[in-house]
Short mmCIF file of C-alpha atoms and ligand atoms in Angstrom, two decimals:
data_model
loop_
_atom_site.label_atom_id
_atom_site.label_comp_id
_atom_site.label_asym_id
_atom_site.label_seq_id
_atom_site.Cartn_x
_atom_site.Cartn_y
_atom_site.Cartn_z
CA UNK B 213 26.78 83.20 0.94
CA UNK B 214 28.58 79.77 -0.73
CA UNK B 215 29.17 78.84 -4.00
CA UNK B 216 26.81 75.90 -2.90
CA UNK B 217 23.93 77.77 -2.10
CA UNK B 218 24.50 81.06 -4.83
CA UNK B 219 24.17 77.61 -7.33
CA UNK B 220 21.09 76.02 -6.05
CA UNK B 221 18.86 75.51 -8.62
CA UNK B 222 15.90 78.05 -8.76
CA UNK B 223 12.29 77.02 -9.44
CA UNK B 224 10.68 78.12 -12.62
CA UNK B 225 7.30 78.11 -11.07
CA UNK B 226 7.27 77.25 -7.05
CA UNK B 227 4.46 75.53 -6.25
CA UNK B 228 5.60 74.20 -2.99
CA UNK B 229 6.34 77.87 -1.83
CA UNK B 230 2.61 78.09 -2.94
CA UNK B 231 1.71 74.90 -0.69
CA UNK B 232 3.73 76.40 2.35
CA UNK B 233 1.42 78.81 3.19
CA UNK B 234 -1.68 77.24 1.98
CA UNK B 235 -1.37 73.73 1.96
CA UNK B 236 -3.14 72.94 5.41
CA UNK B 237 -6.59 74.89 3.98
CA UNK B 238 -6.51 72.80 0.81
CA UNK B 239 -5.65 69.55 1.82
CA UNK B 240 -8.69 70.44 4.71
CA UNK B 241 -10.81 71.19 1.45
CA UNK B 242 -9.84 67.83 -0.06
CA UNK B 243 -10.48 66.19 2.74
CA UNK B 244 -14.41 67.62 3.20
CA UNK B 245 -14.75 65.84 -0.69
CA UNK B 246 -13.25 62.55 0.09
CA UNK B 247 -15.43 62.94 3.52
CA UNK B 248 -19.42 63.85 1.39
CA UNK B 249 -18.02 62.08 -1.80
CA UNK B 250 -20.22 63.92 -4.23
CA UNK B 251 -16.92 63.70 -6.63
CA UNK B 252 -18.53 64.75 -9.47
CA UNK B 253 -20.85 68.16 -9.95
CA UNK B 254 -20.56 68.75 -5.24
CA UNK B 255 -21.51 71.22 -3.83
CA UNK B 256 -17.96 72.96 -4.51
CA UNK B 257 -18.04 73.08 -8.41
CA UNK B 258 -21.54 75.02 -7.50
CA UNK B 259 -19.55 77.32 -5.08
CA UNK B 260 -16.41 78.05 -6.87
CA UNK B 261 -19.23 78.81 -10.23
CA UNK B 262 -20.70 81.73 -8.07
CA UNK B 263 -17.41 82.71 -6.28
CA UNK B 264 -16.07 83.36 -10.16
CA UNK B 265 -18.59 84.84 -11.50
CA UNK B 266 -18.64 87.51 -8.51
CA UNK B 267 -14.67 87.77 -9.05
CA UNK B 268 -14.89 88.78 -12.79
CA UNK B 269 -18.30 90.24 -13.03
CA UNK B 270 -19.64 87.41 -15.77
CA UNK B 271 -23.35 86.39 -15.52
CA UNK B 272 -23.01 82.88 -15.71
CA UNK B 273 -19.45 80.92 -15.09
CA UNK B 274 -19.33 77.04 -16.72
CA UNK B 275 -16.75 74.77 -15.17
CA UNK B 276 -14.83 72.02 -16.94
CA UNK B 277 -12.40 69.96 -17.76
CA UNK B 278 -9.22 72.20 -19.44
CA UNK B 279 -8.96 74.91 -20.82
CA UNK B 280 -8.91 73.44 -24.21
CA UNK B 281 -11.84 72.07 -23.64
CA UNK B 282 -13.37 75.52 -22.43
CA UNK B 283 -12.95 76.63 -26.32
CA UNK B 284 -14.10 73.00 -28.02
CA UNK B 285 -17.35 73.44 -25.79
CA UNK B 286 -17.59 77.18 -27.16
CA UNK B 287 -17.06 76.20 -30.59
CA UNK B 288 -19.32 73.49 -30.47
CA UNK B 289 -22.42 75.27 -29.27
CA UNK B 290 -22.39 77.49 -31.63
CA UNK B 291 -22.03 74.50 -34.03
CA UNK B 292 -18.73 76.05 -35.96
CA UNK B 293 -17.51 73.59 -38.49
CA UNK B 294 -15.99 72.66 -41.64
CA UNK B 295 -16.09 75.26 -44.19
CA UNK B 296 -16.27 77.83 -40.91
CA UNK B 297 -12.75 79.95 -40.70
CA UNK B 298 -11.35 80.52 -36.66
CA UNK B 299 -8.97 83.81 -37.05
CA UNK B 300 -6.38 82.81 -34.10
CA UNK B 301 -3.10 84.41 -33.41
CA UNK B 302 0.08 82.90 -34.16
CA UNK B 303 2.06 83.75 -31.63
CA UNK B 304 0.13 81.10 -28.90
CA UNK B 305 -0.21 78.09 -27.70
CA UNK B 306 -1.46 75.63 -30.13
CA UNK B 307 -4.46 74.77 -28.05
CA UNK B 308 -5.90 78.23 -28.98
CA UNK B 309 -6.33 77.11 -32.98
CA UNK B 310 -6.35 72.88 -32.33
CA UNK B 311 -9.92 73.51 -30.59
CA UNK B 312 -10.81 75.07 -33.78
CA UNK B 313 -9.27 72.17 -35.85
CA UNK B 314 -11.05 69.68 -34.26
CA UNK B 315 -14.04 70.53 -34.67
CA UNK B 316 -13.91 70.65 -38.46
CA UNK B 317 -13.02 74.61 -38.80
CA UNK B 318 -10.46 75.97 -40.36
CA UNK B 319 -7.90 78.26 -37.96
CA UNK B 320 -6.71 81.41 -40.15
CA UNK B 321 -3.70 82.33 -38.27
CA UNK B 322 -2.72 85.94 -37.75
CA UNK B 323 0.06 88.11 -36.88
CA UNK B 324 0.32 90.05 -33.10
CA UNK B 325 1.46 92.72 -32.27
CA UNK B 326 5.09 93.55 -31.44
CA UNK B 327 5.26 95.57 -28.31
CA UNK B 328 1.86 92.88 -25.90
CA UNK B 329 2.36 89.99 -27.86
CA UNK B 330 -1.38 89.96 -28.51
CA UNK B 331 -3.81 90.34 -31.99
CA UNK B 332 -2.74 92.51 -34.18
CA UNK B 333 -6.75 93.66 -35.24
CA UNK B 334 -4.95 94.65 -39.03
CA UNK B 335 -3.62 91.50 -39.18
CA UNK B 336 -6.85 90.30 -38.05
CA UNK B 337 -9.01 92.25 -41.00
CA UNK B 338 -6.51 90.76 -43.38
CA UNK B 339 -7.00 87.03 -42.12
CA UNK B 340 -11.18 87.93 -42.91
CA UNK B 341 -10.04 89.00 -46.34
CA UNK B 342 -7.60 85.58 -46.54
CA UNK B 343 -10.38 83.75 -45.66
CA UNK B 344 -13.24 84.74 -47.99
CA UNK B 345 -10.38 84.27 -50.24
CA UNK B 346 -10.34 81.03 -50.17
CA UNK B 347 -13.87 80.03 -49.76
CA UNK B 348 -14.89 79.55 -46.43
CA UNK B 349 -16.79 81.74 -43.94
CA UNK B 350 -15.24 83.61 -41.23
CA UNK B 351 -17.27 82.71 -37.96
CA UNK B 352 -15.52 83.27 -35.18
CA UNK B 353 -12.50 85.27 -33.62
CA UNK B 354 -10.47 83.97 -30.45
CA UNK B 355 -8.04 86.45 -29.12
CA UNK B 356 -5.60 85.18 -26.40
CA UNK B 357 -4.54 87.59 -23.49
CA UNK B 358 -0.66 86.30 -24.05
CA UNK B 359 1.21 85.77 -20.88
CA UNK B 360 -0.80 87.43 -18.73
CA UNK B 361 -2.15 90.40 -20.62
CA UNK B 362 -5.18 91.54 -21.93
CA UNK B 363 -5.44 91.76 -25.88
CA UNK B 364 -6.80 94.89 -27.36
CA UNK B 365 -10.50 94.19 -27.00
CA UNK B 366 -12.01 97.61 -27.90
CA UNK B 367 -9.98 97.45 -31.53
CA UNK B 368 -10.97 93.13 -32.22
CA UNK B 369 -14.57 93.36 -31.57
CA UNK B 370 -15.09 96.36 -33.66
CA UNK B 371 -13.40 94.40 -36.38
CA UNK B 372 -15.58 91.18 -35.18
CA UNK B 373 -18.94 93.55 -35.34
CA UNK B 374 -18.27 94.44 -38.58
CA UNK B 375 -17.42 90.93 -40.32
CA UNK B 376 -20.28 89.60 -38.34
CA UNK B 377 -17.80 87.24 -36.36
CA UNK B 378 -18.16 85.60 -32.09
CA UNK B 379 -15.48 86.77 -30.19
CA UNK B 380 -13.90 84.06 -27.61
CA UNK B 381 -11.87 85.34 -25.65
CA UNK B 382 -8.79 82.47 -24.60
CA UNK B 383 -7.54 83.78 -21.44
CA UNK B 384 -6.05 80.53 -20.45
CA UNK B 385 -3.21 82.54 -19.42
CA UNK B 386 -4.68 85.70 -18.01
CA UNK B 387 -7.90 85.64 -16.36
CA UNK B 388 -7.68 87.90 -13.44
CA UNK B 389 -6.46 90.50 -15.86
CA UNK B 390 -8.35 93.63 -16.45
CA UNK B 391 -8.47 95.94 -19.60
CA UNK B 392 -9.96 99.44 -19.24
CA UNK B 393 -11.12 98.57 -15.49
CA UNK B 394 -13.09 95.56 -16.40
CA UNK B 395 -12.11 92.32 -15.19
CA UNK B 396 -11.28 89.26 -18.32
CA UNK B 397 -14.57 87.16 -18.71
CA UNK B 398 -16.60 89.89 -19.60
CA UNK B 399 -15.39 91.03 -23.64
CA UNK B 400 -17.23 89.49 -26.45
CA UNK B 401 -19.11 86.54 -26.65
CA UNK B 402 -17.53 84.06 -24.08
CA UNK B 403 -14.32 83.33 -22.33
CA UNK B 404 -11.64 80.43 -21.63
CA UNK B 405 -10.01 79.69 -18.98
CA UNK B 406 -7.44 77.35 -18.18
CA UNK B 407 -6.71 75.63 -14.52
CA UNK B 408 -3.72 74.29 -15.31
CA UNK B 409 -0.89 73.36 -12.24
CA UNK B 410 1.54 76.35 -13.41
CA UNK B 411 -1.52 78.78 -14.53
CA UNK B 412 -1.60 81.92 -11.71
CA UNK B 413 -5.25 80.27 -10.48
CA UNK B 414 -4.16 76.60 -11.27
CA UNK B 415 -5.81 73.33 -9.27
CA UNK B 416 -3.87 70.07 -8.27
CA UNK B 417 -4.50 68.81 -11.96
CA UNK B 418 -6.67 69.88 -15.44
CA UNK B 419 -9.43 72.11 -15.60
CA UNK B 420 -10.37 75.03 -17.04
CA UNK B 421 -13.94 77.49 -16.90
CA UNK B 422 -16.34 79.08 -19.50
CA UNK B 423 -17.68 82.78 -18.71
CA UNK B 424 -20.40 84.24 -20.43
CA UNK B 425 -23.45 86.15 -19.98
CA UNK B 426 -25.52 84.81 -22.48
CA UNK B 427 -27.69 82.07 -20.49
CA UNK B 428 -28.71 80.19 -23.87
CA UNK B 429 -25.31 79.66 -23.98
CA UNK B 430 -24.49 78.64 -20.45
CA UNK B 431 -27.22 76.44 -20.50
CA UNK B 432 -26.37 74.53 -23.98
CA UNK B 433 -22.83 74.16 -22.26
CA UNK B 434 -23.75 72.68 -19.44
CA UNK B 435 -25.45 70.10 -21.42
CA UNK B 436 -22.13 69.45 -23.74
CA UNK B 437 -19.85 69.57 -20.92
CA UNK B 438 -21.66 66.20 -19.77
CA UNK B 439 -22.88 64.32 -23.26
CA UNK B 440 -25.12 66.73 -24.33
CA UNK B 441 -27.93 65.89 -21.87
CA UNK B 442 -31.49 67.07 -22.68
CA UNK B 443 -34.07 67.64 -19.81
CA UNK B 444 -34.51 63.73 -19.46
CA UNK B 445 -31.51 62.62 -17.79
CA UNK B 446 -30.98 59.47 -19.95
CA UNK B 447 -32.48 61.73 -23.42
CA UNK B 448 -28.87 62.98 -24.41
CA UNK B 449 -30.36 65.74 -27.44
CA UNK B 450 -26.53 66.52 -29.18
CA UNK B 451 -23.12 64.90 -29.06
CA UNK B 452 -21.43 66.66 -25.90
CA UNK B 453 -18.15 65.61 -24.31
CA UNK B 454 -17.06 64.29 -20.25
CA UNK B 455 -16.05 67.90 -19.22
CA UNK B 456 -16.27 68.11 -15.85
CA UNK B 457 -14.30 69.83 -13.62
CA UNK B 458 -13.59 67.28 -10.21
CA UNK B 459 -15.01 69.00 -7.11
CA UNK B 460 -12.06 67.97 -5.72
CA UNK B 461 -9.91 70.38 -8.06
CA UNK B 462 -13.38 73.50 -6.80
CA UNK B 463 -12.01 72.79 -3.51
CA UNK B 464 -8.54 73.59 -4.53
CA UNK B 465 -9.34 75.69 -6.56
CA UNK B 466 -11.72 78.09 -3.77
CA UNK B 467 -9.10 77.79 -1.13
CA UNK B 468 -6.69 79.77 -3.91
CA UNK B 469 -8.76 82.03 -5.02
CA UNK B 470 -9.08 83.60 -1.82
CA UNK B 471 -5.74 85.05 -1.90
CA UNK B 472 -4.88 85.52 -5.87
CA UNK B 473 -5.18 88.85 -5.88
CA UNK B 474 -2.69 89.17 -3.24
CA UNK B 475 -0.28 86.41 -5.50
CA UNK B 476 -1.18 88.83 -8.84
CA UNK B 477 0.22 91.87 -6.94
CA UNK B 478 3.34 89.80 -5.40
CA UNK B 479 3.91 89.15 -9.73
CA UNK B 480 3.42 92.87 -10.43
CA UNK B 481 6.49 93.43 -7.65
CA UNK B 482 8.53 91.03 -9.84
CA UNK B 483 7.65 92.66 -12.89
CA UNK B 484 8.50 95.93 -12.04
CA UNK B 485 12.47 94.70 -10.71
CA UNK B 486 12.63 92.57 -13.37
CA UNK B 487 11.80 95.74 -15.43
CA UNK B 488 13.81 97.81 -13.37
CA UNK B 489 17.07 95.72 -12.99
CA UNK B 490 17.07 94.51 -17.03
CA UNK B 491 15.45 97.12 -19.00
CA UNK B 492 18.53 98.58 -20.61
CA UNK B 493 20.15 94.65 -21.19
CA UNK B 494 16.66 92.83 -22.73
CA UNK B 495 13.71 94.35 -24.31
CA UNK B 496 11.03 93.95 -21.00
CA UNK B 497 7.35 93.17 -21.34
CA UNK B 498 4.91 96.56 -21.56
CA UNK B 499 1.92 96.93 -20.28
CA UNK B 500 -0.48 99.39 -22.04
CA UNK B 501 -1.62 102.26 -20.05
CA UNK B 502 -4.96 100.79 -20.18
CA UNK B 503 -4.96 97.15 -18.98
CA UNK B 504 -3.23 95.11 -16.02
CA UNK B 505 -1.48 91.61 -16.19
CA UNK B 506 -1.37 89.45 -14.11
CA UNK B 507 2.52 87.94 -15.49
CA UNK B 508 1.52 84.36 -16.00
CA UNK B 509 4.39 84.51 -17.45
CA UNK B 510 7.82 87.04 -18.00
CA UNK B 511 8.86 87.15 -21.24
CA UNK B 512 11.95 89.21 -22.53
CA UNK B 513 12.97 89.89 -25.72
CA UNK B 514 17.27 89.33 -26.85
CA UNK B 515 17.63 90.12 -30.16
CA UNK B 516 20.34 89.38 -32.60
CA UNK B 517 20.85 85.35 -32.08
CA UNK B 518 22.32 85.69 -28.51
CA UNK B 519 18.95 83.97 -26.92
CA UNK B 520 19.90 80.54 -27.12
CA UNK B 521 23.77 81.56 -25.70
CA UNK B 522 21.83 83.31 -22.65
CA UNK B 523 20.03 80.48 -22.07
CA UNK B 524 22.76 78.53 -21.36
CA UNK B 525 24.21 80.51 -19.51
CA UNK B 526 21.50 81.17 -16.85
CA UNK B 527 20.94 77.45 -16.89
CA UNK B 528 25.17 77.05 -15.94
CA UNK B 529 24.27 79.43 -12.86
CA UNK B 530 20.68 77.55 -12.08
CA UNK B 531 18.25 79.73 -13.57
CA UNK B 532 15.85 77.94 -15.48
CA UNK B 533 14.23 79.50 -18.14
CA UNK B 534 11.59 78.56 -21.04
CA UNK B 535 10.60 79.43 -24.58
CA UNK B 536 7.29 80.29 -25.05
CA UNK B 537 7.11 79.65 -28.33
CA UNK B 538 10.41 78.73 -30.06
CA UNK B 539 7.76 77.94 -33.00
CA UNK B 540 4.54 80.05 -33.69
CA UNK B 541 1.78 77.59 -34.63
CA UNK B 542 1.72 78.29 -38.01
CA UNK B 543 5.53 76.93 -38.03
CA UNK B 544 4.11 73.47 -36.54
CA UNK B 545 4.03 70.61 -38.13
CA UNK B 546 0.46 69.80 -37.26
CA UNK B 547 -0.68 73.36 -38.11
CA UNK B 548 1.36 74.22 -41.44
CA UNK B 549 -1.56 73.63 -43.95
CA UNK B 550 -3.52 75.68 -42.20
CA UNK B 551 -3.81 79.43 -43.98
CA UNK B 552 -1.79 82.67 -42.76
CA UNK B 553 -3.15 85.94 -42.99
CA UNK B 554 -2.10 87.79 -46.82
CA UNK B 555 1.15 89.79 -45.86
CA UNK B 556 2.71 86.75 -43.55
CA UNK B 557 3.20 86.74 -40.05
CA UNK B 558 6.75 88.17 -39.59
CA UNK B 559 5.65 89.64 -36.07
CA UNK B 560 5.25 86.47 -34.97
CA UNK B 561 8.25 84.49 -36.45
CA UNK B 562 10.61 87.02 -35.63
CA UNK B 563 9.32 86.75 -31.51
CA UNK B 564 9.63 83.19 -31.72
CA UNK B 565 13.14 83.70 -32.30
CA UNK B 566 13.86 86.41 -29.54
CA UNK B 567 11.92 85.25 -26.82
CA UNK B 568 12.86 84.23 -23.73
CA UNK B 569 10.97 83.32 -19.81
CA UNK B 570 12.60 84.34 -16.70
CA UNK B 571 11.86 82.51 -13.59
CA UNK B 572 7.91 84.09 -12.24
CA UNK B 573 5.45 83.23 -9.45
CA UNK B 574 4.02 84.84 -6.30
CA UNK B 575 7.11 83.49 -4.18
CA UNK B 576 10.30 84.63 -5.59
CA UNK B 577 12.10 86.85 -2.95
CA UNK B 578 13.82 89.50 -3.66
CA UNK B 579 17.87 88.18 -2.98
CA UNK B 580 16.41 85.59 -5.48
CA UNK B 581 15.34 87.84 -8.28
CA UNK B 582 18.89 90.18 -7.64
CA UNK B 583 20.15 86.36 -8.17
CA UNK B 584 18.56 86.19 -11.96
CA UNK B 585 18.77 89.77 -12.98
CA UNK B 586 22.52 89.70 -11.84
CA UNK B 587 23.06 86.51 -14.29
CA UNK B 588 21.25 88.18 -16.77
CA UNK B 589 23.27 91.04 -16.98
CA UNK B 590 26.19 88.65 -16.76
CA UNK B 591 25.34 86.97 -19.49
CA UNK B 592 24.93 89.00 -21.63
CA UNK B 593 28.38 91.27 -20.57
CA UNK B 594 30.10 88.96 -22.28
C1 LIG Z 196 -3.09 80.28 -24.40
C2 LIG Z 196 -3.72 79.08 -24.19
N1 LIG Z 196 -4.85 78.77 -24.45
C3 LIG Z 196 -5.56 77.56 -24.06
C4 LIG Z 196 -4.28 76.58 -23.59
C5 LIG Z 196 -5.35 75.28 -22.63
O1 LIG Z 196 -5.23 74.82 -22.05
P1 LIG Z 196 -5.39 73.61 -20.77
O2 LIG Z 196 -4.31 73.17 -20.68
O3 LIG Z 196 -6.08 73.66 -19.36
O4 LIG Z 196 -6.17 72.68 -21.76
C6 LIG Z 196 -3.51 76.82 -22.85
C7 LIG Z 196 -2.65 76.54 -22.30
O5 LIG Z 196 -1.13 76.45 -21.75
C8 LIG Z 196 -3.14 77.95 -22.76
O6 LIG Z 196 -1.93 78.94 -22.82
#
């Protein structure tokens, strides 16, 4: 291997590699849509919803325009609004809390578990008390299944039931993962996911879906998805959105769903090799025994203020990294005025300083994995 090859940049997520495997069938599927011209609510949308329901075991699937819309639509359907508190982990992508703020509710930010990066049930209970003290009515909790691993649903559902909250699972990063043998999409009142292109099940633009066993909620979501329509076409019975999934995106997702399990297995193989190659130099992520991960992101921890130097060293070796998330939600400008659970959010703040994500996708070959592992080890040996 010559010097030039050694330093070729490595893609962080390699959608081009997936296209080499699936491009022809996706292009043909898109071609069928451009032939039948049913660009909105075409047959592929109905078929995708049925296939997603069969995949995860949810009774109803309502596809929509993004993961953010998926969260927002459920909160709208449940009439969450001003005076209501929505409990969210702070160590997540902002969209989780944003959906609550967009309906006029107050996101109350709670801490996460150091081992799994997911919502900490004890902090959740403290956050509910904080919300009540502030005169808010706690209505919902949005646990996030961060980086591909499900949250601890037994603990969350028990706090939510005791406190009268509904659970809206944010599985934007984790659709396909399971908790105690059950796939995400079936926990709590509803589950939201995202089909953003870099997600493990991503389309060729923006997209999302909501999963629920509640038929009345599913009907309401279908109404909200199209301006709050009623049974007559121009009788709009509630406020809604333009939040449909395009037929072309549904066609792309139908093709990708066919190989999704195979890609999840490949991601798990990469994660295992990273763990054995790096476990003694960084803190590698841990999947709880009762869960599976789809490894949307492979995040390690590098404590002691060495994270940014590692990122620089890897960059010089052509190894891209990402920091998810350099600031927790409560540390960001648009969210810093929202309440946090009593006792503060020390774990979220620590993680934001320590975490760094390595390239992760199903087409990362062993030679490239070894190059990444060596680059990390060399950088930390200095
Ligand atoms: C945890 C989480 N929630 C919600 C979203 C929003 O999804 P979208 O970008 O499809 O709106 C994302 C997207 O990255 C996410 O990671």
